[in-house]
Tab-separated table of C-alpha atoms in Angstrom:
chain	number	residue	atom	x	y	z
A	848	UNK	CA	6.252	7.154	-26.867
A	849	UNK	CA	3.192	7.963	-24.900
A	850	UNK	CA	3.065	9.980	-21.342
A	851	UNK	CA	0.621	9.708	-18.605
A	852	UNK	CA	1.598	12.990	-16.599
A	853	UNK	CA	-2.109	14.195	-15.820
A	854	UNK	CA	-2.082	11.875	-12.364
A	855	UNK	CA	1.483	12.924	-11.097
A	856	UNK	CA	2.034	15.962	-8.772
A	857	UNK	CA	5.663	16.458	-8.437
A	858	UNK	CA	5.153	19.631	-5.654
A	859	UNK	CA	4.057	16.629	-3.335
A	860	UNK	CA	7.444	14.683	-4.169
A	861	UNK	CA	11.133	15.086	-3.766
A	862	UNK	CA	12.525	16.476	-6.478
A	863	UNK	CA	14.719	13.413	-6.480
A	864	UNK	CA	11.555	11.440	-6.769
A	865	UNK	CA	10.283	13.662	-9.527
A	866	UNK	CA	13.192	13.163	-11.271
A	867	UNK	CA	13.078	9.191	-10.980
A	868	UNK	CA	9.796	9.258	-12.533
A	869	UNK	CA	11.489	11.291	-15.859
A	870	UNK	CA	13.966	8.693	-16.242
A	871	UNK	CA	11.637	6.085	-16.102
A	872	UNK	CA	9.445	7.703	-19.112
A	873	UNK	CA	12.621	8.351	-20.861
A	874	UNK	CA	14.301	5.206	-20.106
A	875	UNK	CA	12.500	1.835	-19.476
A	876	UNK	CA	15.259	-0.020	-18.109
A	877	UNK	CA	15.908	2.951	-15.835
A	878	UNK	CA	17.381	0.932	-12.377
A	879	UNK	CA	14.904	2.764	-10.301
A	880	UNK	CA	14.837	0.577	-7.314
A	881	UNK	CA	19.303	0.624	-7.639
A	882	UNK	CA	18.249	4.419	-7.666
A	883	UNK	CA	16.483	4.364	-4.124
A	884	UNK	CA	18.724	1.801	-2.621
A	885	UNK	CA	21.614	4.087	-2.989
A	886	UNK	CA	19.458	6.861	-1.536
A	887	UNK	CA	18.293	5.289	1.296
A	888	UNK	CA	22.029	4.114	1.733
A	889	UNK	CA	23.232	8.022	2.048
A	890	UNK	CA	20.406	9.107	4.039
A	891	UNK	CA	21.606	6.275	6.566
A	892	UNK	CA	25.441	6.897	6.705
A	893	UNK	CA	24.518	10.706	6.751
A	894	UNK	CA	22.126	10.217	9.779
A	895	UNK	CA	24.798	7.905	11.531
A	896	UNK	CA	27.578	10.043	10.942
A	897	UNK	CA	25.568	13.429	12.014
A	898	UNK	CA	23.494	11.752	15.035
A	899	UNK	CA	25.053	13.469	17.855
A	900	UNK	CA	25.750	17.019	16.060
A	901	UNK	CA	22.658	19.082	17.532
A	902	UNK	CA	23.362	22.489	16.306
A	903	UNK	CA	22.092	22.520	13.018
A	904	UNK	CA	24.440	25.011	11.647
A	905	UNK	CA	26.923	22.296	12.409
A	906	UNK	CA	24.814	19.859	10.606
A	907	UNK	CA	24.781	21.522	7.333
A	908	UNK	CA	28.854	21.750	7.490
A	909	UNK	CA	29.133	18.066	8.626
A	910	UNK	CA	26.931	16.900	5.431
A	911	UNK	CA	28.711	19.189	3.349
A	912	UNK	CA	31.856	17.417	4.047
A	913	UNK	CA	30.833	14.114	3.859
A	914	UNK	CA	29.132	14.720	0.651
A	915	UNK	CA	31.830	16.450	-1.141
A	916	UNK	CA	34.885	14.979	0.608
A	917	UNK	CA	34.146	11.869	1.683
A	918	UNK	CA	31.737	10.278	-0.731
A	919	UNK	CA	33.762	11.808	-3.329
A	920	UNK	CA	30.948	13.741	-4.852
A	921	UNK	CA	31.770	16.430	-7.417
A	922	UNK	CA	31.297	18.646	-10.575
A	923	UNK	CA	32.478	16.736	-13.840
A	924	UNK	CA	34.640	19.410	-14.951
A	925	UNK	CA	36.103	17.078	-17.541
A	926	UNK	CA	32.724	15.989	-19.173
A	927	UNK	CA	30.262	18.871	-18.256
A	928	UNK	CA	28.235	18.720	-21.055
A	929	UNK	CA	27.686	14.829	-21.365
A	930	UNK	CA	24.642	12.822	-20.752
A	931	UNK	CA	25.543	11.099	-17.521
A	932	UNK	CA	25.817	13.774	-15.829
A	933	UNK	CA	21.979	14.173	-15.722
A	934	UNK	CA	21.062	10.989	-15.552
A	935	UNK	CA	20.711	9.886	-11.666
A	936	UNK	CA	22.087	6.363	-11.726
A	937	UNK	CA	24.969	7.855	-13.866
A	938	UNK	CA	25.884	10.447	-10.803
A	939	UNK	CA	25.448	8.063	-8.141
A	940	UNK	CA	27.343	5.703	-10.037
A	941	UNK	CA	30.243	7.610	-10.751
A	942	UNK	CA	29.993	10.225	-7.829
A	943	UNK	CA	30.021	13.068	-11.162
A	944	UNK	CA	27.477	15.462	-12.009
A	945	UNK	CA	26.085	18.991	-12.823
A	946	UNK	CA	24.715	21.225	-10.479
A	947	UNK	CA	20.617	20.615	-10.617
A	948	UNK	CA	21.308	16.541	-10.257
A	949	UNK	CA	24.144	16.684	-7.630
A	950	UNK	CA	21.994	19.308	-5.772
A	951	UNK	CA	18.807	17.017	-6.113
A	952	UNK	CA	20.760	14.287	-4.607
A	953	UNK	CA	22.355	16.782	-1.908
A	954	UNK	CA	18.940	18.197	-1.180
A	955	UNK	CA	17.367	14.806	-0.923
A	956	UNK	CA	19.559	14.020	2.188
A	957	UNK	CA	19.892	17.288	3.777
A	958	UNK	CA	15.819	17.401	4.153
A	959	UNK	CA	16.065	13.875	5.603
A	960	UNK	CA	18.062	15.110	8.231
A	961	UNK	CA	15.795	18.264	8.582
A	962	UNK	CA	18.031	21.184	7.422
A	963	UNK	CA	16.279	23.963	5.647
A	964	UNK	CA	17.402	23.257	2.079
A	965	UNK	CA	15.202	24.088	-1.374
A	966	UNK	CA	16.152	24.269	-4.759
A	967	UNK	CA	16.836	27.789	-6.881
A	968	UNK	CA	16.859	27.638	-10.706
A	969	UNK	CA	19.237	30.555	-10.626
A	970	UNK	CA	19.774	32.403	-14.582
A	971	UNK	CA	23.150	30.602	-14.925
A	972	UNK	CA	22.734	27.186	-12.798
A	973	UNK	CA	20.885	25.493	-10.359
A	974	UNK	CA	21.840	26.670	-7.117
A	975	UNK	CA	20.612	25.592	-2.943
A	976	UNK	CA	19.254	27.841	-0.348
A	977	UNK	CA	19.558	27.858	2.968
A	978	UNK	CA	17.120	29.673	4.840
A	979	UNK	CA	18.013	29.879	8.684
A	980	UNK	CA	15.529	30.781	11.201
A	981	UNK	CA	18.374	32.596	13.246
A	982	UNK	CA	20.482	33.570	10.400
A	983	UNK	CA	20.828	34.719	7.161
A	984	UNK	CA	19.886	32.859	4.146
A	985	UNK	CA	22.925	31.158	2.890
A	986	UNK	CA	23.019	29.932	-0.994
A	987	UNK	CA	25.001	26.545	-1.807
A	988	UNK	CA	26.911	26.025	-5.209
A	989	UNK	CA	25.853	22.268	-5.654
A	990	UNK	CA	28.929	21.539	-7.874
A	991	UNK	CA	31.019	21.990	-5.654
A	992	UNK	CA	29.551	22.153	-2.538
A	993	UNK	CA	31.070	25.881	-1.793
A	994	UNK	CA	29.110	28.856	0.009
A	995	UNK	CA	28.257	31.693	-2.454
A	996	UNK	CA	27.655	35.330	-1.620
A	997	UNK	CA	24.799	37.404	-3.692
A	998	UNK	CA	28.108	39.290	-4.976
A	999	UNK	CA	29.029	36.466	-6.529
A	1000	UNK	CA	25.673	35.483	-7.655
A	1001	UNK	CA	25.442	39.430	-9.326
A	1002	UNK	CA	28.921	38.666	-10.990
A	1003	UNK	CA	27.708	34.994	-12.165
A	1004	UNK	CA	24.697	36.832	-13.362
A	1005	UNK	CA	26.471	39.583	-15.004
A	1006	UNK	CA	29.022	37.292	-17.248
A	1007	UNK	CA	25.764	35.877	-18.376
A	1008	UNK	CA	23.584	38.070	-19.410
A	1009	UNK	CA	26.013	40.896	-19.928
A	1010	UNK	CA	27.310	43.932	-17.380
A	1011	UNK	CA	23.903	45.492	-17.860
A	1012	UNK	CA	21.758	43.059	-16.462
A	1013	UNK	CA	19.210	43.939	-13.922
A	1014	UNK	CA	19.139	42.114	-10.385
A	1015	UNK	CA	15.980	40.525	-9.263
A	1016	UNK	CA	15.060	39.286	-5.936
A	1017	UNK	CA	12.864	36.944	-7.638
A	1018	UNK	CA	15.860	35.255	-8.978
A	1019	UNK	CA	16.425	33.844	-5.474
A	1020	UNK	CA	12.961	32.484	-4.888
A	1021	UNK	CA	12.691	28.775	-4.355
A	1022	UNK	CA	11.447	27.312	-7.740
A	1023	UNK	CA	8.872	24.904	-7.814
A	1024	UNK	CA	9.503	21.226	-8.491
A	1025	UNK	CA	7.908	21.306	-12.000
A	1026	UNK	CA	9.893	23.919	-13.318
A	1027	UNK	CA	13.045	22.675	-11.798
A	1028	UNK	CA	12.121	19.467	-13.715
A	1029	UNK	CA	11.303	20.733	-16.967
A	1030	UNK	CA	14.821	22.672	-16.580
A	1031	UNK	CA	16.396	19.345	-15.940
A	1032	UNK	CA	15.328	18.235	-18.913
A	1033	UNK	CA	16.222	20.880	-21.598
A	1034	UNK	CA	19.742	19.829	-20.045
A	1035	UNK	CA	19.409	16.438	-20.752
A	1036	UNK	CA	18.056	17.042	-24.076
A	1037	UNK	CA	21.300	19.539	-25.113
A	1038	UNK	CA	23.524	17.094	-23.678
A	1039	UNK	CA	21.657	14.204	-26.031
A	1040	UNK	CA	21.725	16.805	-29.262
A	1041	UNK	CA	25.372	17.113	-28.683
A	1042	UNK	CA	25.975	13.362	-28.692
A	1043	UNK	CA	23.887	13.139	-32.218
A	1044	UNK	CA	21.281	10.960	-30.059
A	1045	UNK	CA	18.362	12.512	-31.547
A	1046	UNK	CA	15.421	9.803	-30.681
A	1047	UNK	CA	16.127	9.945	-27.088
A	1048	UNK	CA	16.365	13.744	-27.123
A	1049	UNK	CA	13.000	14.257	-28.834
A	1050	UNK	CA	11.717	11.967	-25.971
A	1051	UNK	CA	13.026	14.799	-23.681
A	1052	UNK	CA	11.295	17.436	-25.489
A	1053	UNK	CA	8.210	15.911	-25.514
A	1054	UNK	CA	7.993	15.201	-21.881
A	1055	UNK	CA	9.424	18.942	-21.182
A	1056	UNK	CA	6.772	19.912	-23.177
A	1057	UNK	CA	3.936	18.009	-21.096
A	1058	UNK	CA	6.035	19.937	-18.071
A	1059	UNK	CA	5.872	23.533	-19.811
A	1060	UNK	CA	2.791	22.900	-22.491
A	1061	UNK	CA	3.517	25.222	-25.632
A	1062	UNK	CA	6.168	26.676	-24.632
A	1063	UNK	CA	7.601	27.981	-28.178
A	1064	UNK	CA	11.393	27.573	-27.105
A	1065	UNK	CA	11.149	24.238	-26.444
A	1066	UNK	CA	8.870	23.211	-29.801
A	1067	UNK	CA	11.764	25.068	-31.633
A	1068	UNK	CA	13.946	23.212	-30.424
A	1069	UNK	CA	11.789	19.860	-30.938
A	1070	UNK	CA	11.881	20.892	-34.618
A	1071	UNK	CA	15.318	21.109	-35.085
A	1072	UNK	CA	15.324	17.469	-33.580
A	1073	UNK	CA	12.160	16.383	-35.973
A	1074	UNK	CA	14.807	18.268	-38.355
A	1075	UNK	CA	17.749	15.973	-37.305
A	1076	UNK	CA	15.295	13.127	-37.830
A	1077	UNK	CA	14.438	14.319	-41.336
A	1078	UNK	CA	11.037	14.085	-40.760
A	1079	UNK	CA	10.096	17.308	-42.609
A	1080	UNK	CA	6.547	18.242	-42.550
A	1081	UNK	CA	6.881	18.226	-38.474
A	1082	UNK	CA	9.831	20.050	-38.225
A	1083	UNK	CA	8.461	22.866	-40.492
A	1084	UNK	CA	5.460	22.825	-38.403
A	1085	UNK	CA	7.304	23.517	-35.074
A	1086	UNK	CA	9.348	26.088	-36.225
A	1087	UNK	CA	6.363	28.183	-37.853
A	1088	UNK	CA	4.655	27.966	-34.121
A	1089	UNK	CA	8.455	29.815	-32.969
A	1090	UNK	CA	7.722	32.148	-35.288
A	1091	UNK	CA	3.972	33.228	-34.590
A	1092	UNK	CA	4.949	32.906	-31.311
A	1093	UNK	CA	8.360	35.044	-31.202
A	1094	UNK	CA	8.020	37.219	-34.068
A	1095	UNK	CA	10.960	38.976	-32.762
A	1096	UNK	CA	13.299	36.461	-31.874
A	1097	UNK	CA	16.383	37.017	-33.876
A	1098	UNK	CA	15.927	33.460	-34.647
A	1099	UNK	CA	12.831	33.832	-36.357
A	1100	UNK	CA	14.022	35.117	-39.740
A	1101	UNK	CA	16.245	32.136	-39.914
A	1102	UNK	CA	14.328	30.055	-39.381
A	1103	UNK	CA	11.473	31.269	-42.065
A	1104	UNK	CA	14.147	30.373	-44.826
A	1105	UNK	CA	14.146	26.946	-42.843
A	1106	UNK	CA	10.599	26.806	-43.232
A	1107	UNK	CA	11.055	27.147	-47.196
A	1108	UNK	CA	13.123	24.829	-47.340
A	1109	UNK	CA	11.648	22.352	-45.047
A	1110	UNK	CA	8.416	23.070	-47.580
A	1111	UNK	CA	10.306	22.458	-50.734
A	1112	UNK	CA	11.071	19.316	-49.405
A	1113	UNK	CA	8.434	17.605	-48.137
A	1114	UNK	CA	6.647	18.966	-51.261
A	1115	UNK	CA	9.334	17.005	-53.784
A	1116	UNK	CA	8.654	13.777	-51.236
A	1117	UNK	CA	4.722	13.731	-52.010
């Protein structure tokens, strides 16, 4: 499948929007308009609900609640790892998701009613920020609609990437649209690999790779699709650009012997 992403800016764009755009590419018979409907249909409740709550501290609190509690939004603790969870007619469908599409969705109404929301691609999840002009900048877990502290944040951080692991303030930065995207994506994908639905993953890595161009992560992880796919030749291809790229990715001596393998193969074919 073929994608036009020179035109698009997504920085000028909800994320929301951005991400009915991907879905489109990925999926024709993606129910955009159903998509917007339902948006518009939050925004509205959320604007009639909140209309005579000035202070916008207040505000934030009042969509929180209504979002969480009583539209019934939440994290699919159940079913993390599935496909609908990413998928935006899936979430606003079943009122389930993961943090970067439930927090697109949140986001998406909370600028509509002017609260100072943006999107973080924290190390371990997609988080929201709050930054106050009279307070301190407050940081949203979008799964479940909690308040979290940086000292959580460090200990989140920490069970990551190990007790060791530096703190950086950059980690809090908003993160652009794009990247956000692309991120959103390499979810998707993972959750798609997992199901064994390989075409429509390797339509994710494609378009995350018109997001992120040559980035050698993501064309490793195309060939093990191409691999999946047995189509050879390509997937041999992408992992030797992992390897001149990341020479010293413990992956990359594994993946060599894949290469020889991969060789032998499409060698026998011809």
């Amino acid at each position: 499948m073929q994608f036009n992403e020179e035109s698009r800016d997504y920085e000028a764009v909800t994320l929301v929007e951005g991400a009915i755009d991907l879905m489109m590419d990925l999926e024709p018979g993606f129910p955009a308009q159903w998509v917007r409907l339902q948006l518009s249909k939050l925004v509205k409740e959320a604007e009639a609900a909140l209309m005579h709550e000035t202070n916008s501290h207040l505000r934030l609190e009042g969509l929180i609640r209504l979002f969480y509690h009583d539209w019934g939004f939440s994290g699919d603790r159940n079913q993390y790892y599935a496909a609908e969870n990413a998928c935006l007619d899936k979430v606003l469908e079943r009122r389930k998701g993961i943090p970067v599409s439930l927090g697109a969705v949140f986001m998406y109404i909370a600028q509509h009613l002017e609260l100072p929301v943006s999107g973080v691609a924290f190390p371990t999840q997609y988080i929201l920020r709050v930054d106050w002009p009279d307070a301190e900048t407050q940081f949203i877990n979008p799964f479940d609609g909690e308040f979290v502290s940086q000292k959580t944040l460090g200990a989140w951080l920490k069970g990551h990437k190990g007790p060791l692991a530096p703190w950086r303030d950059s980690y809090l930065t908003a993160t652009s649209h794009t990247d956000v995207l692309a991120r959103w994506l390499t979810v998707l994908k993972s959750a798609l690999l997992r199901e064994e639905q390989y075409a429509d993953a390797l339509r994710c890595s494609d378009l995350a790779l018109l997001l992120r161009p040559g980035d050698p992560h993501e064309i490793r992880d195309r060939g093990y699709i191409y691999q999946q796919l047995e189509c050879s030749h390509a997937a041999a291809m992408d992992y030797t650009y992992f390897i001149e790229q990341c020479p010293e990715d413990p992956a990359a001596e594994l993946l060599k012997l894949q290469v020889k393998v991969l060789s032998a193969q499409t060698q026998v074919l011809h």
